[in-house]
mmCIF file of C-alpha atoms and ligand atoms in Angstrom:
data_model
loop_
_atom_site.group_PDB
_atom_site.id
_atom_site.type_symbol
_atom_site.label_atom_id
_atom_site.label_comp_id
_atom_site.label_asym_id
_atom_site.label_seq_id
_atom_site.Cartn_x
_atom_site.Cartn_y
_atom_site.Cartn_z
ATOM 1 C CA MET N 1 60.756 -39.959 -51.063
ATOM 2 C CA SER N 2 62.078 -37.865 -53.884
ATOM 3 C CA LYS N 3 61.876 -39.853 -57.218
ATOM 4 C CA VAL N 4 65.273 -41.099 -58.619
ATOM 5 C CA LYS N 5 65.850 -39.889 -62.104
ATOM 6 C CA TYR N 6 68.034 -41.308 -65.016
ATOM 7 C CA TYR N 7 69.846 -40.256 -68.072
ATOM 8 C CA TYR N 8 70.917 -42.164 -70.997
ATOM 9 C CA ASP N 9 74.627 -41.858 -71.777
ATOM 10 C CA PRO N 10 75.650 -42.337 -75.000
ATOM 11 C CA ASP N 11 79.452 -42.736 -74.073
ATOM 12 C CA THR N 12 78.651 -45.867 -72.083
ATOM 13 C CA LEU N 13 75.328 -46.686 -73.235
ATOM 14 C CA SER N 14 73.976 -47.207 -70.398
ATOM 15 C CA TYR N 15 71.397 -45.282 -67.917
ATOM 16 C CA ARG N 16 72.923 -43.280 -65.188
ATOM 17 C CA LYS N 17 71.359 -41.949 -62.368
ATOM 18 C CA ILE N 18 70.926 -38.088 -62.006
ATOM 19 C CA GLU N 19 72.583 -36.684 -58.888
ATOM 20 C CA PRO N 20 70.568 -33.852 -57.586
ATOM 21 C CA LYS N 21 72.503 -30.785 -56.806
ATOM 22 C CA LYS N 22 73.176 -30.161 -53.119
ATOM 23 C CA SER N 23 71.784 -26.749 -52.860
ATOM 24 C CA LYS N 24 68.326 -28.244 -53.982
ATOM 25 C CA LYS N 25 68.639 -31.215 -51.643
ATOM 26 C CA TYR N 26 68.802 -28.449 -48.989
ATOM 27 C CA ARG N 27 66.101 -26.497 -50.247
ATOM 28 C CA ASN N 28 63.551 -29.031 -50.160
ATOM 29 C CA LEU N 29 64.533 -30.022 -46.815
ATOM 30 C CA PHE N 30 63.604 -26.489 -45.752
ATOM 31 C CA PHE N 31 60.200 -26.426 -47.293
ATOM 32 C CA PHE N 32 59.539 -29.851 -45.935
ATOM 33 C CA VAL N 33 60.564 -28.257 -42.575
ATOM 34 C CA VAL N 34 58.586 -25.171 -42.938
ATOM 35 C CA GLY N 35 55.810 -26.425 -44.246
ATOM 36 C CA ALA N 36 55.408 -29.193 -41.406
ATOM 37 C CA ALA N 37 55.795 -26.537 -38.652
ATOM 38 C CA LEU N 38 52.664 -24.419 -40.168
ATOM 39 C CA PHE N 39 50.744 -27.328 -40.409
ATOM 40 C CA GLY N 40 51.401 -28.285 -36.910
ATOM 41 C CA LEU N 41 50.832 -24.791 -35.856
ATOM 42 C CA LEU N 42 47.300 -24.748 -37.565
ATOM 43 C CA GLY N 43 46.356 -27.888 -36.023
ATOM 44 C CA LEU N 44 47.096 -26.440 -32.440
ATOM 45 C CA ILE N 45 45.096 -23.312 -33.380
ATOM 46 C CA VAL N 46 42.235 -25.542 -34.309
ATOM 47 C CA LEU N 47 42.460 -28.239 -31.284
ATOM 48 C CA LEU N 48 42.671 -25.008 -29.068
ATOM 49 C CA ASN N 49 39.438 -23.713 -30.179
ATOM 50 C CA THR N 50 37.702 -26.834 -29.725
ATOM 51 C CA ASN N 51 37.012 -28.471 -26.349
ATOM 52 C CA LEU N 52 39.219 -31.447 -27.326
ATOM 53 C CA LEU N 53 42.377 -30.012 -25.333
ATOM 54 C CA ASN N 54 40.440 -29.170 -22.336
ATOM 55 C CA THR N 55 40.968 -31.243 -19.364
ATOM 56 C CA PRO N 56 37.676 -32.603 -17.597
ATOM 57 C CA LYS N 57 38.105 -29.793 -14.776
ATOM 58 C CA GLU N 58 37.808 -27.194 -17.366
ATOM 59 C CA LEU N 59 35.156 -28.634 -19.139
ATOM 60 C CA SER N 60 33.143 -28.736 -15.580
ATOM 61 C CA LEU N 61 34.100 -24.999 -15.073
ATOM 62 C CA ASP N 62 32.654 -23.985 -18.372
ATOM 63 C CA ARG N 63 29.325 -25.841 -17.890
ATOM 64 C CA GLU N 64 29.121 -24.257 -14.271
ATOM 65 C CA VAL N 65 29.813 -20.712 -15.820
ATOM 66 C CA ARG N 66 27.153 -21.053 -18.374
ATOM 67 C CA ASN N 67 24.696 -22.417 -15.673
ATOM 68 C CA TYR N 68 25.676 -19.117 -13.682
ATOM 69 C CA GLU N 69 24.900 -17.281 -16.752
ATOM 70 C CA LEU N 70 21.378 -18.668 -17.396
ATOM 71 C CA GLN N 71 20.345 -18.565 -13.556
ATOM 72 C CA PHE N 72 21.370 -14.915 -13.601
ATOM 73 C CA GLU N 73 19.095 -14.271 -16.479
ATOM 74 C CA ILE N 74 16.370 -16.019 -14.520
ATOM 75 C CA LEU N 75 16.866 -13.945 -11.481
ATOM 76 C CA THR N 76 17.135 -10.803 -13.618
ATOM 77 C CA LYS N 77 13.346 -11.671 -15.013
ATOM 78 C CA LYS N 78 12.243 -12.515 -11.463
ATOM 79 C CA MET N 79 13.909 -9.016 -10.157
ATOM 80 C CA GLU N 80 11.735 -7.392 -13.192
ATOM 81 C CA GLN N 81 8.789 -8.894 -11.813
ATOM 82 C CA MET N 82 9.306 -7.842 -8.629
ATOM 83 C CA GLU N 83 9.965 -4.245 -9.351
ATOM 84 C CA GLN N 84 6.470 -4.170 -11.386
ATOM 85 C CA VAL N 85 4.362 -5.906 -8.347
ATOM 86 C CA LEU N 86 6.017 -3.112 -6.120
ATOM 87 C CA ALA N 87 5.007 -0.182 -8.605
ATOM 88 C CA ASN N 88 1.807 -1.389 -8.524
ATOM 89 C CA ILE N 89 1.520 -1.720 -4.789
ATOM 90 C CA GLU N 90 2.815 1.781 -4.438
ATOM 91 C CA ASP N 91 0.633 2.973 -7.013
ATOM 92 C CA ARG N 92 -2.540 1.862 -4.870
ATOM 93 C CA ASP N 93 -0.842 3.294 -2.025
ATOM 94 C CA ASN N 94 -0.360 6.825 -3.105
ATOM 95 C CA ASN N 95 -3.697 6.897 -5.106
ATOM 96 C CA ILE N 96 -6.135 5.106 -2.956
ATOM 97 C CA TYR N 97 -4.984 4.146 0.465
ATOM 98 C CA ARG N 98 -3.002 7.339 1.506
ATOM 99 C CA LEU N 99 -5.687 9.529 -0.407
ATOM 100 C CA TYR N 100 -8.515 7.857 1.398
ATOM 101 C CA PHE N 101 -6.510 8.628 4.722
ATOM 102 C CA GLU N 102 -6.053 12.173 3.861
ATOM 103 C CA ALA N 103 -2.115 11.298 3.904
ATOM 104 C CA ASN N 104 -0.029 13.048 1.449
ATOM 105 C CA PRO N 105 1.373 10.719 -1.545
ATOM 106 C CA ILE N 106 4.962 9.934 -1.178
ATOM 107 C CA PRO N 107 6.591 11.088 -4.417
ATOM 108 C CA GLU N 108 8.351 8.896 -6.701
ATOM 109 C CA GLU N 109 11.754 10.643 -6.384
ATOM 110 C CA GLN N 110 11.502 9.589 -2.575
ATOM 111 C CA ARG N 111 10.508 6.150 -3.011
ATOM 112 C CA LYS N 112 13.034 5.675 -5.654
ATOM 113 C CA ALA N 113 15.921 7.328 -4.170
ATOM 114 C CA GLY N 114 19.343 5.725 -4.752
ATOM 115 C CA PHE N 115 22.165 5.938 -2.227
ATOM 116 C CA GLY N 116 24.538 9.100 -2.718
ATOM 117 C CA GLY N 117 28.195 9.774 -1.731
ATOM 118 C CA VAL N 118 30.695 6.946 -1.415
ATOM 119 C CA ASN N 119 30.478 4.375 -4.284
ATOM 120 C CA ARG N 120 29.021 1.448 -2.574
ATOM 121 C CA TYR N 121 29.784 -0.657 -5.690
ATOM 122 C CA LYS N 122 33.577 -0.342 -5.932
ATOM 123 C CA SER N 123 34.163 -3.788 -4.569
ATOM 124 C CA LEU N 124 32.162 -5.234 -7.544
ATOM 125 C CA GLU N 125 34.653 -3.837 -9.991
ATOM 126 C CA GLY N 126 37.642 -5.221 -11.924
ATOM 127 C CA PHE N 127 35.781 -8.179 -13.191
ATOM 128 C CA ASN N 128 34.670 -8.827 -16.805
ATOM 129 C CA ASN N 129 31.299 -9.381 -15.397
ATOM 130 C CA SER N 130 31.396 -6.183 -13.165
ATOM 131 C CA GLN N 131 28.767 -4.260 -15.065
ATOM 132 C CA ILE N 132 25.876 -6.655 -14.807
ATOM 133 C CA ILE N 133 26.735 -7.660 -11.277
ATOM 134 C CA THR N 134 26.760 -3.716 -10.374
ATOM 135 C CA ASN N 135 23.838 -3.220 -12.105
ATOM 136 C CA ALA N 136 21.970 -5.929 -10.297
ATOM 137 C CA THR N 137 22.847 -5.028 -6.766
ATOM 138 C CA GLN N 138 21.804 -1.236 -7.465
ATOM 139 C CA ARG N 139 18.238 -2.516 -8.564
ATOM 140 C CA LEU N 140 17.963 -4.894 -5.524
ATOM 141 C CA ASP N 141 19.251 -1.994 -3.282
ATOM 142 C CA ILE N 142 16.432 0.189 -4.828
ATOM 143 C CA ILE N 143 14.119 -2.537 -4.320
ATOM 144 C CA GLN N 144 15.044 -2.906 -0.782
ATOM 145 C CA LYS N 145 14.658 0.808 -0.105
ATOM 146 C CA GLN N 146 11.406 0.730 -1.980
ATOM 147 C CA MET N 147 9.911 -1.882 0.291
ATOM 148 C CA VAL N 148 11.302 -0.061 3.534
ATOM 149 C CA ILE N 149 9.476 2.983 2.570
ATOM 150 C CA GLN N 150 6.361 1.069 1.445
ATOM 151 C CA SER N 151 6.265 -1.050 4.702
ATOM 152 C CA LYS N 152 6.452 2.395 6.686
ATOM 153 C CA SER N 153 3.517 4.120 4.707
ATOM 154 C CA LEU N 154 1.533 1.003 5.426
ATOM 155 C CA ASP N 155 1.957 1.219 9.076
ATOM 156 C CA GLU N 156 1.172 4.759 8.870
ATOM 157 C CA ILE N 157 -2.027 3.859 6.981
ATOM 158 C CA ALA N 158 -2.843 1.249 9.599
ATOM 159 C CA LYS N 159 -2.830 3.939 12.352
ATOM 160 C CA LEU N 160 -4.927 6.431 10.504
ATOM 161 C CA ALA N 161 -7.377 3.519 9.799
ATOM 162 C CA GLU N 162 -7.366 2.569 13.621
ATOM 163 C CA GLU N 163 -8.040 6.327 14.277
ATOM 164 C CA LYS N 164 -10.823 6.440 11.555
ATOM 165 C CA GLU N 165 -12.618 3.411 12.955
ATOM 166 C CA LYS N 166 -12.291 5.000 16.286
ATOM 167 C CA LEU N 167 -13.581 8.289 15.016
ATOM 168 C CA LEU N 168 -16.285 6.392 13.200
ATOM 169 C CA ALA N 169 -17.485 4.572 16.379
ATOM 170 C CA SER N 170 -17.271 7.804 18.171
ATOM 171 C CA ILE N 171 -19.016 10.229 16.486
ATOM 172 C CA PRO N 172 -23.106 10.238 17.445
ATOM 173 C CA ALA N 173 -24.575 8.348 14.657
ATOM 174 C CA ILE N 174 -27.724 6.194 15.746
ATOM 175 C CA GLN N 175 -31.118 7.440 16.981
ATOM 176 C CA PRO N 176 -31.142 7.803 20.635
ATOM 177 C CA VAL N 177 -34.780 6.173 20.911
ATOM 178 C CA ARG N 178 -35.619 3.078 19.267
ATOM 179 C CA ASN N 179 -38.260 3.363 16.331
ATOM 180 C CA GLU N 180 -40.621 0.967 17.686
ATOM 181 C CA ASP N 181 -40.834 3.026 21.240
ATOM 182 C CA LEU N 182 -41.377 6.277 19.320
ATOM 183 C CA THR N 183 -44.804 8.019 19.265
ATOM 184 C CA ARG N 184 -43.652 10.402 16.729
ATOM 185 C CA MET N 185 -40.735 12.453 15.774
ATOM 186 C CA ALA N 186 -42.193 15.646 17.131
ATOM 187 C CA SER N 187 -39.866 18.208 16.263
ATOM 188 C CA GLY N 188 -36.495 18.916 14.444
ATOM 189 C CA TYR N 189 -33.781 21.358 14.487
ATOM 190 C CA GLY N 190 -34.544 25.093 13.376
ATOM 191 C CA TRP N 191 -37.301 27.597 13.855
ATOM 192 C CA ARG N 192 -40.092 26.503 16.118
ATOM 193 C CA SER N 193 -42.942 28.006 17.889
ATOM 194 C CA ASP N 194 -42.257 27.866 21.834
ATOM 195 C CA PRO N 195 -44.639 25.339 23.754
ATOM 196 C CA PHE N 196 -44.968 28.116 26.593
ATOM 197 C CA THR N 197 -44.641 31.027 25.083
ATOM 198 C CA LYS N 198 -45.528 30.484 21.454
ATOM 199 C CA ALA N 199 -43.087 32.882 19.996
ATOM 200 C CA ARG N 200 -40.889 31.876 17.374
ATOM 201 C CA LYS N 201 -37.606 30.651 18.450
ATOM 202 C CA MET N 202 -34.477 28.379 17.363
ATOM 203 C CA HIS N 203 -34.922 24.932 18.670
ATOM 204 C CA TRP N 204 -31.525 23.426 18.933
ATOM 205 C CA GLY N 205 -32.078 19.767 18.832
ATOM 206 C CA MET N 206 -34.692 17.116 18.000
ATOM 207 C CA ASP N 207 -37.883 15.926 20.097
ATOM 208 C CA PHE N 208 -38.717 12.354 20.108
ATOM 209 C CA THR N 209 -42.119 11.594 21.699
ATOM 210 C CA ALA N 210 -42.551 8.622 23.648
ATOM 211 C CA PRO N 211 -43.669 7.372 26.711
ATOM 212 C CA ARG N 212 -42.058 7.892 30.253
ATOM 213 C CA GLY N 213 -39.750 5.188 30.675
ATOM 214 C CA VAL N 214 -38.640 4.233 27.349
ATOM 215 C CA PRO N 215 -34.733 3.515 27.226
ATOM 216 C CA ILE N 216 -32.409 5.904 25.520
ATOM 217 C CA TYR N 217 -29.353 5.019 24.075
ATOM 218 C CA ALA N 218 -25.800 6.554 23.592
ATOM 219 C CA THR N 219 -25.463 7.509 20.127
ATOM 220 C CA GLY N 220 -21.915 7.357 19.865
ATOM 221 C CA ASP N 221 -18.481 5.736 22.112
ATOM 222 C CA GLY N 222 -17.345 8.299 24.675
ATOM 223 C CA THR N 223 -17.412 9.471 28.400
ATOM 224 C CA VAL N 224 -20.202 10.526 30.235
ATOM 225 C CA LYS N 225 -19.425 14.385 31.356
ATOM 226 C CA ARG N 226 -22.505 15.234 33.201
ATOM 227 C CA ALA N 227 -25.664 13.235 34.521
ATOM 228 C CA ASP N 228 -27.333 16.098 36.483
ATOM 229 C CA ASN N 229 -30.155 18.474 36.772
ATOM 230 C CA ARG N 230 -28.113 21.563 37.011
ATOM 231 C CA SER N 231 -28.802 22.993 33.803
ATOM 232 C CA SER N 232 -31.691 25.328 33.684
ATOM 233 C CA GLY N 233 -34.431 23.851 31.278
ATOM 234 C CA TYR N 234 -33.012 20.514 30.319
ATOM 235 C CA GLY N 235 -33.989 18.980 33.593
ATOM 236 C CA LYS N 236 -32.355 15.826 34.225
ATOM 237 C CA HIS N 237 -30.045 15.208 31.575
ATOM 238 C CA ILE N 238 -26.874 13.398 30.276
ATOM 239 C CA ARG N 239 -23.777 14.920 28.205
ATOM 240 C CA ILE N 240 -21.351 12.759 26.656
ATOM 241 C CA ASP N 241 -18.087 13.783 25.171
ATOM 242 C CA HIS N 242 -17.291 11.769 22.062
ATOM 243 C CA GLY N 243 -13.723 12.864 21.383
ATOM 244 C CA TYR N 244 -12.986 14.810 18.276
ATOM 245 C CA GLY N 245 -14.671 17.655 19.024
ATOM 246 C CA TYR N 246 -18.279 16.185 19.054
ATOM 247 C CA MET N 247 -20.800 15.811 22.282
ATOM 248 C CA SER N 248 -24.151 14.771 22.529
ATOM 249 C CA LEU N 249 -26.840 16.031 25.074
ATOM 250 C CA TYR N 250 -30.067 13.870 26.356
ATOM 251 C CA ALA N 251 -32.781 16.180 28.134
ATOM 252 C CA HIS N 252 -35.848 15.895 30.011
ATOM 253 C CA LEU N 253 -35.133 12.116 31.609
ATOM 254 C CA SER N 254 -37.015 10.481 34.343
ATOM 255 C CA LYS N 255 -33.815 8.276 35.412
ATOM 256 C CA TYR N 256 -30.256 7.911 34.684
ATOM 257 C CA ASN N 257 -28.722 4.683 33.817
ATOM 258 C CA VAL N 258 -25.131 6.046 34.153
ATOM 259 C CA THR N 259 -22.890 8.175 36.199
ATOM 260 C CA LYS N 260 -20.569 11.158 35.468
ATOM 261 C CA GLY N 261 -16.933 9.831 34.293
ATOM 262 C CA GLN N 262 -18.491 6.641 32.850
ATOM 263 C CA LYS N 263 -17.286 5.303 29.591
ATOM 264 C CA VAL N 264 -20.090 4.152 27.595
ATOM 265 C CA LYS N 265 -20.224 2.574 23.995
ATOM 266 C CA ARG N 266 -22.527 3.317 21.039
ATOM 267 C CA GLY N 267 -26.121 1.768 21.868
ATOM 268 C CA ASP N 268 -25.285 1.472 25.612
ATOM 269 C CA LEU N 269 -28.714 2.206 27.521
ATOM 270 C CA ILE N 270 -27.731 5.613 29.385
ATOM 271 C CA GLY N 271 -31.341 6.883 30.971
ATOM 272 C CA PHE N 272 -34.948 7.008 30.531
ATOM 273 C CA VAL N 273 -37.502 9.448 28.704
ATOM 274 C CA GLY N 274 -39.253 11.757 31.378
ATOM 275 C CA ASN N 275 -40.910 14.892 31.441
ATOM 276 C CA THR N 276 -38.300 17.262 33.807
ATOM 277 C CA GLY N 277 -37.222 20.663 32.830
ATOM 278 C CA ARG N 278 -39.046 22.815 30.778
ATOM 279 C CA SER N 279 -40.941 20.267 28.999
ATOM 280 C CA GLU N 280 -44.160 19.867 28.030
ATOM 281 C CA ALA N 281 -44.998 16.223 27.696
ATOM 282 C CA PRO N 282 -42.780 13.266 28.116
ATOM 283 C CA HIS N 283 -40.251 13.054 25.406
ATOM 284 C CA LEU N 284 -36.394 13.314 24.725
ATOM 285 C CA HIS N 285 -34.841 16.434 23.501
ATOM 286 C CA TYR N 286 -31.393 15.478 21.821
ATOM 287 C CA GLU N 287 -28.607 17.933 20.786
ATOM 288 C CA VAL N 288 -25.410 17.125 18.914
ATOM 289 C CA PHE N 289 -22.483 19.737 19.737
ATOM 290 C CA LYS N 290 -19.233 19.834 17.632
ATOM 291 C CA ASP N 291 -16.683 22.124 18.542
ATOM 292 C CA GLU N 292 -19.134 23.708 21.252
ATOM 293 C CA GLU N 293 -21.866 24.569 18.488
ATOM 294 C CA ARG N 294 -24.702 23.119 18.544
ATOM 295 C CA ILE N 295 -25.565 21.493 14.919
ATOM 296 C CA ASN N 296 -28.427 19.581 13.139
ATOM 297 C CA PRO N 297 -28.633 15.992 14.569
ATOM 298 C CA ILE N 298 -30.325 14.505 11.734
ATOM 299 C CA ASN N 299 -27.309 14.798 9.997
ATOM 300 C CA PHE N 300 -25.947 11.901 12.201
ATOM 301 C CA TYR N 301 -28.267 8.856 11.647
ATOM 302 C CA TYR N 302 -26.711 6.922 8.816
ATOM 303 C CA GLY N 303 -25.894 4.359 11.083
ATOM 304 C CA SER N 304 -29.250 3.246 12.250
ATOM 305 C CA LEU N 305 -31.864 4.177 9.627
ATOM 306 C CA THR N 306 -33.126 2.905 6.357
ATOM 307 C CA ALA N 307 -33.316 5.330 3.492
ATOM 308 C CA GLU N 308 -37.248 5.114 3.942
ATOM 309 C CA GLU N 309 -37.131 5.920 7.412
ATOM 310 C CA PHE N 310 -34.474 8.752 7.041
ATOM 311 C CA GLU N 311 -36.902 10.546 4.641
ATOM 312 C CA ASN N 312 -39.793 10.165 6.949
ATOM 313 C CA MET N 313 -37.624 11.820 9.684
ATOM 314 C CA LEU N 314 -36.401 14.632 7.519
ATOM 315 C CA LYS N 315 -39.988 15.234 6.470
ATOM 316 C CA PHE N 316 -41.126 15.456 10.108
ATOM 317 C CA ALA N 317 -38.178 17.246 11.233
ATOM 318 C CA ASN N 318 -38.698 20.105 8.607
ATOM 319 C CA GLN N 319 -42.239 20.745 9.582
ATOM 320 C CA GLU N 320 -42.648 24.091 11.069
ATOM 321 C CA ASN N 321 -44.415 22.857 14.079
ATOM 322 C CA GLN N 322 -44.296 23.433 17.988
ATOM 323 C CA SER N 323 -41.428 21.954 19.723
ATOM 324 C CA LEU N 324 -41.673 20.403 23.227
ATOM 325 C CA ASP N 325 -38.515 21.705 23.899
HETATM 326 ZN ZN1 ZN K 401 -36.640 19.780 22.275
#
């Protein structure tokens, strides 16, 4: 309400009302309307920027989006942890397992190779959050691929380990006669004097002196290739094929406990000490072949002897005495 103003009229000696001019009246009205409109607009802007105007549905959606964002952040952290664990497994795989079983390490590029060619993430494009969703999907794809490669590598290693176990069970690795049954370890592999001619001659095996009838054991898993006396000098003898290029030979036996073609395990009783063939006294003559070459059997007793026993055997085996052949 505008104030009503008066003025003193000396002609009538009274106060008279001042009538505002028409133009001023309209101007005031205009300012009022514009002012009100501006104020209203300002209020609307303030309201829109607060939640006061949102409907309950909008408010609930808003809360849900914020929850998604939080959960997504937690999932990303978990993904990071997974990547670290996987990296650790891959490192051990390359530098311990594969190395131990003599398999080539799998290169980093091969383990972490992404997917080339078509854009696999096109369907994820065109949203505000496209970038973070695409990144996460890509990382998960790589993790998935890494896991497949790692799993295949472990399969390969399991197979190699099984082979290695078989190899370890197969190669000749124990003494063919028990220590308590031995009279002595008579002669080793190397140059020895022949018991019959006394000439120096290469002795291709080891002689274990033991009474007639003492049990002889297979020194590794394998198949009996021969159990006969049709090989000059060896008398009744057994040859066991261990695979992987290994063969062991047991000579001068008194009796067999196996037949040709029979499968044997390390430690199985295969025959008995005797004095058949070119032999001076009851003993076991023992040879080990690798790829058809005779090698020193002394290097194959790690499975059954203590360090002390092995040292004793080494001392005996290296004496340049007379072999029993
Ligand atoms: Zn011998």
